[in-house]
mmCIF file of C-alpha atoms in Angstrom:
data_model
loop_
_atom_site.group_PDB
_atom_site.id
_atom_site.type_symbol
_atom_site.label_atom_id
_atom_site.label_comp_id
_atom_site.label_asym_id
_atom_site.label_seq_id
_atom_site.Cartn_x
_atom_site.Cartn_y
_atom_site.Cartn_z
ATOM 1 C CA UNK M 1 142.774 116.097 149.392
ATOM 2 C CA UNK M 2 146.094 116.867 148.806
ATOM 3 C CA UNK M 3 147.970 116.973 145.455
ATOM 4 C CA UNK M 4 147.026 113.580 143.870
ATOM 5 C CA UNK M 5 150.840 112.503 142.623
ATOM 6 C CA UNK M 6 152.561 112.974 145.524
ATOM 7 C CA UNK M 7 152.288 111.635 149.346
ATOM 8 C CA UNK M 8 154.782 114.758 150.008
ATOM 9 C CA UNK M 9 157.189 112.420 151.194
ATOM 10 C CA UNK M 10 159.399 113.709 154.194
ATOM 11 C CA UNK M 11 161.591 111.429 155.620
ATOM 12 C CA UNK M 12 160.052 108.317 156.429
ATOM 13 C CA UNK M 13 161.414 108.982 159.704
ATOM 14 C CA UNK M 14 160.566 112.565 160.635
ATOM 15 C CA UNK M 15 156.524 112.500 159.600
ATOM 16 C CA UNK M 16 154.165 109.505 160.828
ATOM 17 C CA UNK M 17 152.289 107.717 157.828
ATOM 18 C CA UNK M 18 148.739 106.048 158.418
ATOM 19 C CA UNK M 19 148.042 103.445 155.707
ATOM 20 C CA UNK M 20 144.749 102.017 155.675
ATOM 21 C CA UNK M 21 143.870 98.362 153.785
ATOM 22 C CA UNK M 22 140.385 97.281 152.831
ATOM 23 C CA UNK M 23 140.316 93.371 153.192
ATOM 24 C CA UNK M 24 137.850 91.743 150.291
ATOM 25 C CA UNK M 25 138.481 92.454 146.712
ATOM 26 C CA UNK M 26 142.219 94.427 147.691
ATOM 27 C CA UNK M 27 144.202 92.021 150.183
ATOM 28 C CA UNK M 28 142.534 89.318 149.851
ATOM 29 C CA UNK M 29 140.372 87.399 146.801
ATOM 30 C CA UNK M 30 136.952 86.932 147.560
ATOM 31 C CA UNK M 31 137.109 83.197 148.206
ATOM 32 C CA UNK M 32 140.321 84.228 150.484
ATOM 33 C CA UNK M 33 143.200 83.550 148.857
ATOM 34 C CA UNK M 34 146.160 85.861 150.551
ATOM 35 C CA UNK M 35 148.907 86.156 147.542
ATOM 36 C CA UNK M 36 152.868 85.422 149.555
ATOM 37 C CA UNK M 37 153.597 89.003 147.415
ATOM 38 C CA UNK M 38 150.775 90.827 148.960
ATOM 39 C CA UNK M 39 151.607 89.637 152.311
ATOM 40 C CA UNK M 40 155.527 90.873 152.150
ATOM 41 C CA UNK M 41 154.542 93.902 150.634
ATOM 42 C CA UNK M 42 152.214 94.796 153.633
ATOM 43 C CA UNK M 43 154.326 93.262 156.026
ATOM 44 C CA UNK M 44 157.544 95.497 154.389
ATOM 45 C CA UNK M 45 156.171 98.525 154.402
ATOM 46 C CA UNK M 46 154.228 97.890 158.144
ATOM 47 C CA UNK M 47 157.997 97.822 159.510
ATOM 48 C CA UNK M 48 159.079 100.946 158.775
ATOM 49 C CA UNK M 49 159.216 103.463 161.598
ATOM 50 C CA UNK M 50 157.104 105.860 161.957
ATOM 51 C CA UNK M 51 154.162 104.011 159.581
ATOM 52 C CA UNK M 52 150.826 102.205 160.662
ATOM 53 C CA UNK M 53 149.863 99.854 158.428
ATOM 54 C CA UNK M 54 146.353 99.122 159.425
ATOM 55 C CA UNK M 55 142.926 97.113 158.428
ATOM 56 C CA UNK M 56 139.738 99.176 157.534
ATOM 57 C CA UNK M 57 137.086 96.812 156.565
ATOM 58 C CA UNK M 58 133.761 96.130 156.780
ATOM 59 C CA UNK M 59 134.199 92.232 158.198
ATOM 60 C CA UNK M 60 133.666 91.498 161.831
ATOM 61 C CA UNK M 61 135.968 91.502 164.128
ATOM 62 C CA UNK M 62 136.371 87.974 164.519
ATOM 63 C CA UNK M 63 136.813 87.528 160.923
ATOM 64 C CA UNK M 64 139.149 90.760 160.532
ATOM 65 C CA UNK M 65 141.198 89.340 163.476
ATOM 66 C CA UNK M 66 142.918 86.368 161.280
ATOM 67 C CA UNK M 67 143.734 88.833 158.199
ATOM 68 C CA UNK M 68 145.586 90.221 160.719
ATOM 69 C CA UNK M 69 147.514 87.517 162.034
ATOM 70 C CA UNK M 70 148.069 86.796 158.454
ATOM 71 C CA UNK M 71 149.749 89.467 157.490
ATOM 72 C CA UNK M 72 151.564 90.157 161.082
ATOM 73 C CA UNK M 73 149.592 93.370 161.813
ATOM 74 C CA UNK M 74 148.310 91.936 165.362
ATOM 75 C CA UNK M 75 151.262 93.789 167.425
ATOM 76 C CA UNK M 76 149.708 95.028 170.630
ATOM 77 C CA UNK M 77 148.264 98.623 169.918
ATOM 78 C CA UNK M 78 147.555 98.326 166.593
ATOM 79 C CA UNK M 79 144.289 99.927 165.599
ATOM 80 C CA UNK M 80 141.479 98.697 163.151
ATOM 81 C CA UNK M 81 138.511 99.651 161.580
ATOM 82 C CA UNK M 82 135.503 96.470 161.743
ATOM 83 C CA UNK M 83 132.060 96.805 160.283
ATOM 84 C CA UNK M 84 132.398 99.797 157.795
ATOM 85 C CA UNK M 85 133.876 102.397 160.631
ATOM 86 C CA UNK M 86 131.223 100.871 163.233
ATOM 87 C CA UNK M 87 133.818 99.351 165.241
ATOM 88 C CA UNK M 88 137.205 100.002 166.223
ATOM 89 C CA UNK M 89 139.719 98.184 167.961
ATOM 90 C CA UNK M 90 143.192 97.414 169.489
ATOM 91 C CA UNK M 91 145.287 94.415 168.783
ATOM 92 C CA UNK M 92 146.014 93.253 172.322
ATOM 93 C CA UNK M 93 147.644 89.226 171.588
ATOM 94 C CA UNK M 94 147.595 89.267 175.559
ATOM 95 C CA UNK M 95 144.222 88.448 176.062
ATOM 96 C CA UNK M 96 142.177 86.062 175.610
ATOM 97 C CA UNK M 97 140.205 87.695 173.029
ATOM 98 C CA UNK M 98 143.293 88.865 170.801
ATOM 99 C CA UNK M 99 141.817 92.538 170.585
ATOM 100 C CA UNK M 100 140.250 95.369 173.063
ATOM 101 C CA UNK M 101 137.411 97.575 172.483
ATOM 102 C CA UNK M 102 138.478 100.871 171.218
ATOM 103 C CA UNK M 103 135.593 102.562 169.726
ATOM 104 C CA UNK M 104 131.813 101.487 168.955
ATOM 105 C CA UNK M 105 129.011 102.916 167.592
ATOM 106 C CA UNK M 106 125.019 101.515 167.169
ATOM 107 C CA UNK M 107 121.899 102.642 165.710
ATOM 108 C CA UNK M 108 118.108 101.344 166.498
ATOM 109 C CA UNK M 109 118.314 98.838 163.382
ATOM 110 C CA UNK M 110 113.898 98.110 163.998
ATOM 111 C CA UNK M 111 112.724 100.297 161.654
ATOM 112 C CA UNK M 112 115.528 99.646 158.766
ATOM 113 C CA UNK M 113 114.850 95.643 158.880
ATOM 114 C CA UNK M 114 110.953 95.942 159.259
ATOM 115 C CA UNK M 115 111.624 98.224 155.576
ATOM 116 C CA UNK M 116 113.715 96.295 153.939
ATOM 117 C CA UNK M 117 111.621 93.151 155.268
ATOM 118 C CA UNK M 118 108.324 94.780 153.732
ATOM 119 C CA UNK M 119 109.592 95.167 150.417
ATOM 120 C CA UNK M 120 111.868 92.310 149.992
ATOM 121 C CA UNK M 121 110.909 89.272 152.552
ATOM 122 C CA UNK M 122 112.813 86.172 151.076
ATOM 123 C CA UNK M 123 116.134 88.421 152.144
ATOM 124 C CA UNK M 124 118.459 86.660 155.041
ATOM 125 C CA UNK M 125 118.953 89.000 157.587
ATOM 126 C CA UNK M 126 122.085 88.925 160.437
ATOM 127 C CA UNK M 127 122.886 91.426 163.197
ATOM 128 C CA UNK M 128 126.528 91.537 164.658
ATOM 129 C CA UNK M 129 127.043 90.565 167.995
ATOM 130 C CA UNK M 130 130.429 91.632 168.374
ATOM 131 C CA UNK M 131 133.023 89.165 169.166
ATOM 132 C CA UNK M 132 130.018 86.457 169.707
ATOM 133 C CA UNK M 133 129.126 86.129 165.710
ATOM 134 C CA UNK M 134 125.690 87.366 164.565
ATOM 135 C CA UNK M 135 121.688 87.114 165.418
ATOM 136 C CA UNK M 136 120.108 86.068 162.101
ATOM 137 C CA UNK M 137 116.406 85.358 160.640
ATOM 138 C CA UNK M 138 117.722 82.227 158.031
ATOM 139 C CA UNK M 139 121.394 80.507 158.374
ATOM 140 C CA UNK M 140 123.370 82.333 156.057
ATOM 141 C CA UNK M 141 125.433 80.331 152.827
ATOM 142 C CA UNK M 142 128.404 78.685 154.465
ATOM 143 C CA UNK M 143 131.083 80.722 154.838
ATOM 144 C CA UNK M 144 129.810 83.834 154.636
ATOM 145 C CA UNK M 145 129.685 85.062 158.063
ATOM 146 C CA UNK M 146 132.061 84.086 161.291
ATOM 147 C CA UNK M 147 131.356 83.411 164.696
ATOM 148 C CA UNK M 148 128.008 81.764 165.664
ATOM 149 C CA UNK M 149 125.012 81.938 163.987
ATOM 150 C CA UNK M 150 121.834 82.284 166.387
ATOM 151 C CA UNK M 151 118.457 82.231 164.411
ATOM 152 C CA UNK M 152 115.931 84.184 166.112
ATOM 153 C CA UNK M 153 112.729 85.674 164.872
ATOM 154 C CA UNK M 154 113.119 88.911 162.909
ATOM 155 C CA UNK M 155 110.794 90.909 165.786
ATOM 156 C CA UNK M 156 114.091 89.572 167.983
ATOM 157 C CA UNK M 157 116.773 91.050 165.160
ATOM 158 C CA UNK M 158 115.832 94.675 165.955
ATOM 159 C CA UNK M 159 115.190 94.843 169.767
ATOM 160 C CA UNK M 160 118.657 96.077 170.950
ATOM 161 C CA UNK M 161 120.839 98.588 169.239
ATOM 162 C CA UNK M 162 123.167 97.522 166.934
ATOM 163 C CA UNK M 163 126.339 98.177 165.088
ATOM 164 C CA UNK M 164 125.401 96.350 161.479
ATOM 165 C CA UNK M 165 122.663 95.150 160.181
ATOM 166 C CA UNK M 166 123.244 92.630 156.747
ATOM 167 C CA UNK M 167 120.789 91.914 154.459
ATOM 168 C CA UNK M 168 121.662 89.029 151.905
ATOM 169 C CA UNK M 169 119.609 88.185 149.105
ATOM 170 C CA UNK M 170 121.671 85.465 146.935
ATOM 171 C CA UNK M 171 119.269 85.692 143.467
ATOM 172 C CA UNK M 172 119.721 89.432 143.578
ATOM 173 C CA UNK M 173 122.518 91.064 141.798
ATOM 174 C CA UNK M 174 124.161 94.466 143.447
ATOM 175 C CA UNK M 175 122.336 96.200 140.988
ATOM 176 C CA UNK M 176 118.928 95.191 142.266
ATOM 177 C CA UNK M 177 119.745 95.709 145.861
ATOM 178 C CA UNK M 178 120.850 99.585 144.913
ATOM 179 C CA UNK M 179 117.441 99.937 142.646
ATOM 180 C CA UNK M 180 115.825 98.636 146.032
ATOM 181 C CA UNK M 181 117.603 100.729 148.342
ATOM 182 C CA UNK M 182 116.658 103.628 145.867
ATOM 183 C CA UNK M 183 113.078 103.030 145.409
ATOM 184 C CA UNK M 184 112.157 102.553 149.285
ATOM 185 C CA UNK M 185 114.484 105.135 150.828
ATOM 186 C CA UNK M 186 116.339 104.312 153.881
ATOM 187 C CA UNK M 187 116.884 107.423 156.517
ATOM 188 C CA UNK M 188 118.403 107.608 160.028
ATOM 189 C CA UNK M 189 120.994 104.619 158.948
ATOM 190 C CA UNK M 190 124.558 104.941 156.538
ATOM 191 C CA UNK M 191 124.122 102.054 154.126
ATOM 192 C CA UNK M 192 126.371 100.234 151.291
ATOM 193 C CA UNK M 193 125.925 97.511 148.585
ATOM 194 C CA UNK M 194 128.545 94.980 148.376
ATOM 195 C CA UNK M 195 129.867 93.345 144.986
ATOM 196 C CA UNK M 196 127.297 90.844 145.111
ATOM 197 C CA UNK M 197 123.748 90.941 146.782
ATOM 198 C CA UNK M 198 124.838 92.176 149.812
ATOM 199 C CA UNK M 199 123.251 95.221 151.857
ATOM 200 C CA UNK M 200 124.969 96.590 155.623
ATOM 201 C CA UNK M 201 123.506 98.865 157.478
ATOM 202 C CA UNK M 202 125.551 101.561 159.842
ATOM 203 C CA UNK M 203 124.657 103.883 162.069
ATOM 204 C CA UNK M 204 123.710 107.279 160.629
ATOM 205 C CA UNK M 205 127.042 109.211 159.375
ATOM 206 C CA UNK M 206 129.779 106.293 159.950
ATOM 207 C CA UNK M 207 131.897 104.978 157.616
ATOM 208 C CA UNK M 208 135.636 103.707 157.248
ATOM 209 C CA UNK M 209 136.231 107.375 156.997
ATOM 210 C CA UNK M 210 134.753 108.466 159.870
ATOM 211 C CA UNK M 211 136.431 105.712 162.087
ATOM 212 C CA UNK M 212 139.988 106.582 160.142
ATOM 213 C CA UNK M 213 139.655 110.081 161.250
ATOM 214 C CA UNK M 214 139.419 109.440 164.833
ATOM 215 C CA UNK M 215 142.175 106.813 164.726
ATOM 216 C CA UNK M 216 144.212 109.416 162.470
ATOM 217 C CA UNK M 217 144.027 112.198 165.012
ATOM 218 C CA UNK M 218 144.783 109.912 168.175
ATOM 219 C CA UNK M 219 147.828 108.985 166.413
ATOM 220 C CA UNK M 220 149.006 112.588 165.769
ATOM 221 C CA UNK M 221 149.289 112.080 162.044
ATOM 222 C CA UNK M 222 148.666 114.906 159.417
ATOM 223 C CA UNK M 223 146.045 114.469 157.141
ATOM 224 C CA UNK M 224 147.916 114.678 154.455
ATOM 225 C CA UNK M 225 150.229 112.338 155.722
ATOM 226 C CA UNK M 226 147.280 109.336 154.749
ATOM 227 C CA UNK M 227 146.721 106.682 152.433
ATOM 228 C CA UNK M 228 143.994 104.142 151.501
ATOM 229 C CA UNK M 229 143.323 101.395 149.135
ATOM 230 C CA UNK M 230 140.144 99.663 148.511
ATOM 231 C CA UNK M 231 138.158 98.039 146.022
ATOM 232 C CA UNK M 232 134.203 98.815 146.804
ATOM 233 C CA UNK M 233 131.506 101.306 147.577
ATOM 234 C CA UNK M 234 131.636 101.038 151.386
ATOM 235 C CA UNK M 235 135.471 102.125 150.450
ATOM 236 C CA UNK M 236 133.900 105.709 148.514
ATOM 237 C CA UNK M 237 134.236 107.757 151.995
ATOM 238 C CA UNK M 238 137.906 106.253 153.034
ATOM 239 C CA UNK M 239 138.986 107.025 148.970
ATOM 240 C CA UNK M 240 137.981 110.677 149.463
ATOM 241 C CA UNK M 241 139.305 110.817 152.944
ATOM 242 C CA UNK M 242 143.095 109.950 152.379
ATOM 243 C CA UNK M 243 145.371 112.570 150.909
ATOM 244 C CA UNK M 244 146.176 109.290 148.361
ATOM 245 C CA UNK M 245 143.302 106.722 147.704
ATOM 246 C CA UNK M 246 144.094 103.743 145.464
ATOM 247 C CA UNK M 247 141.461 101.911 143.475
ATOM 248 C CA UNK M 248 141.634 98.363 143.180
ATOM 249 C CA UNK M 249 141.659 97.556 139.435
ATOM 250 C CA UNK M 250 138.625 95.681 139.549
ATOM 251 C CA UNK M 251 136.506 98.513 141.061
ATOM 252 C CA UNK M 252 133.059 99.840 140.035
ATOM 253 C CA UNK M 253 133.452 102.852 137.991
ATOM 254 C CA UNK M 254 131.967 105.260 140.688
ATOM 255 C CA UNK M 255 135.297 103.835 143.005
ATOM 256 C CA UNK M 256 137.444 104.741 140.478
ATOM 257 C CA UNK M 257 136.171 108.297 139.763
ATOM 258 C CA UNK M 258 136.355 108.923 143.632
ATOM 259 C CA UNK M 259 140.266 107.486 143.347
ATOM 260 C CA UNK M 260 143.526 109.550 143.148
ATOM 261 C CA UNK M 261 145.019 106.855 141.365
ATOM 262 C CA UNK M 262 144.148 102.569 140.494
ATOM 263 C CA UNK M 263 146.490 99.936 140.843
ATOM 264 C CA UNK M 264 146.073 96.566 138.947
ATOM 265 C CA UNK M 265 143.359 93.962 140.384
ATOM 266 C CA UNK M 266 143.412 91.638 143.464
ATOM 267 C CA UNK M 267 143.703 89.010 141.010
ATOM 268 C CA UNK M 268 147.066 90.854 139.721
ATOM 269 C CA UNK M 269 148.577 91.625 143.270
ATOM 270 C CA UNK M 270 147.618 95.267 142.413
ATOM 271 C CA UNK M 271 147.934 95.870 146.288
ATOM 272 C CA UNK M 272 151.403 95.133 146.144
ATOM 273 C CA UNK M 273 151.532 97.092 143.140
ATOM 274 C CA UNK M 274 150.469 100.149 145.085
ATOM 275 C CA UNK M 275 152.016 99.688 148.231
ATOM 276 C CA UNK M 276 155.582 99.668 146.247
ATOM 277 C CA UNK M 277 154.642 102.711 144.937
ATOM 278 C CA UNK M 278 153.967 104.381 148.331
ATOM 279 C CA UNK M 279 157.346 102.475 149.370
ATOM 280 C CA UNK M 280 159.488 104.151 146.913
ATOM 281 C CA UNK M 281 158.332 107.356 147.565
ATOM 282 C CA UNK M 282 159.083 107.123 151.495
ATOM 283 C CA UNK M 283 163.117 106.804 150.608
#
């Protein structure tokens, strides 16, 4: 990390920026709701030259793909991070699919869910299929997972390779989950518990940061030429990764500590909040 009060701001024009957006809990509330001041911020500071404005998140594809839209970040070329650093793509609005396959890595997810299943067997249990939806053992809540929703039984979930594996267990609180996660120990898989009782499962060693990196070095920008703002604990690795991490004002207190510096709370705009900040310091 670089020195925590500065972005070392060269011209905006001579050195390439990479900014990097968690979705839940920073652009968006967690029932959706995109504020018009967030969206102009983003969509400001995306048209500069010489700055990427891009989505790191640990949503689908399909449901990163109309955040996107949203905020006008689906030019062709356009990178972004899907299922906490498991997936990486292209925004390509000429085909069919609106994106193209840039980078994707799985993990045998059998041994994980038969765990997890042993110890805690009332948990609903999905498996991306990516740009299809998700293989689960129990429909999930409405709402809280895009695409299609193909039940199948749980010896099914883990017979392929996968990118993420979700476990959901609504009467839980985060707090259980971690205690769970703690007790039974969970090896050869990266893992990290949502705001509420939520539980994915990466591949061994990938995170947003991990996916970042690659994406930072193919577009020939300086580390410490980086920024990052999110709001969670699948967001520690990208917060420690860019030469300026923002916190979310709402954040656990482990996010925070990790943070160079915390903006107000989605409910506030504080993404706007931070992203003027960066702004100002470009000119």
């Amino acid at each position: 990390m670089t020195d925590p009060d500065q972005l070392d701001p060269a011209s905006a024009t001579a050195s390439p920026l990479l900014v990097a957006l968690d979705v839940d809990g920073t652009i968006v509330h967690h029932d959706g709701y995109l504020a018009p001041r967030v969206r102009e911020t983003v969509q400001a500071l995306a048209a500069l030259p010489h700055v990427t404005v891009m989505i790191a998140t640990g949503r689908s594809v399909l449901s990163t793909l109309p955040v996107m839209d949203q905020l006008g970040l689906s030019t062709t070329g356009r990178p972004a991070v899907c299922s906490n650093g498991a997936v990486t793509i292209s925004a390509a609005p000429e085909v069919a699919e609106g994106y193209e396959l840039v980078d994707m890595v799985t993990f045998d997810p059998a041994p994980a869910i038969a765990l997890v299943h042993t110890h805690l067997p009332s948990a609903l249990v999905a498996v991306e299929e990516i740009g299809v939806g998700f293989k689960v053992s129990t429909p999930f809540p409405p709402g809280e997972l895009w695409g299609e929703e193909r039940v199948v039984p749980v010896e099914e979930l883990g017979a392929r390779p996968a990118t993420r594996v979700t476990f959901r267990e609504p009467t839980l609180s985060s707090a259980d989950f971690t205690a769970l996660v703690e007790r039974i120990g969970l090896h050869g898989v990266s893992y990290a518990v949502g705001y509420s009782a939520w539980l994915d499962l990466a591949p061994e060693g990938v995170s947003k940061a991990s996916a970042l990196e690659l994406v930072r070095r193919r577009l020939g920008v300086q580390p410490h030429r980086t920024v990052a703002v999110g709001d969670q604990r699948n967001d520690l690795e990208m917060l420690h990764w860019a030469a300026v991490g923002y916190a979310m004002g709402q954040a656990p207190e482990e996010v925070l500590r990790v943070a160079d510096r915390t903006t107000g709370a989605v409910e506030e705009d504080g993404l706007a909040d931070a992203l003027d900040e960066v702004l100002a310091e470009l000119v």
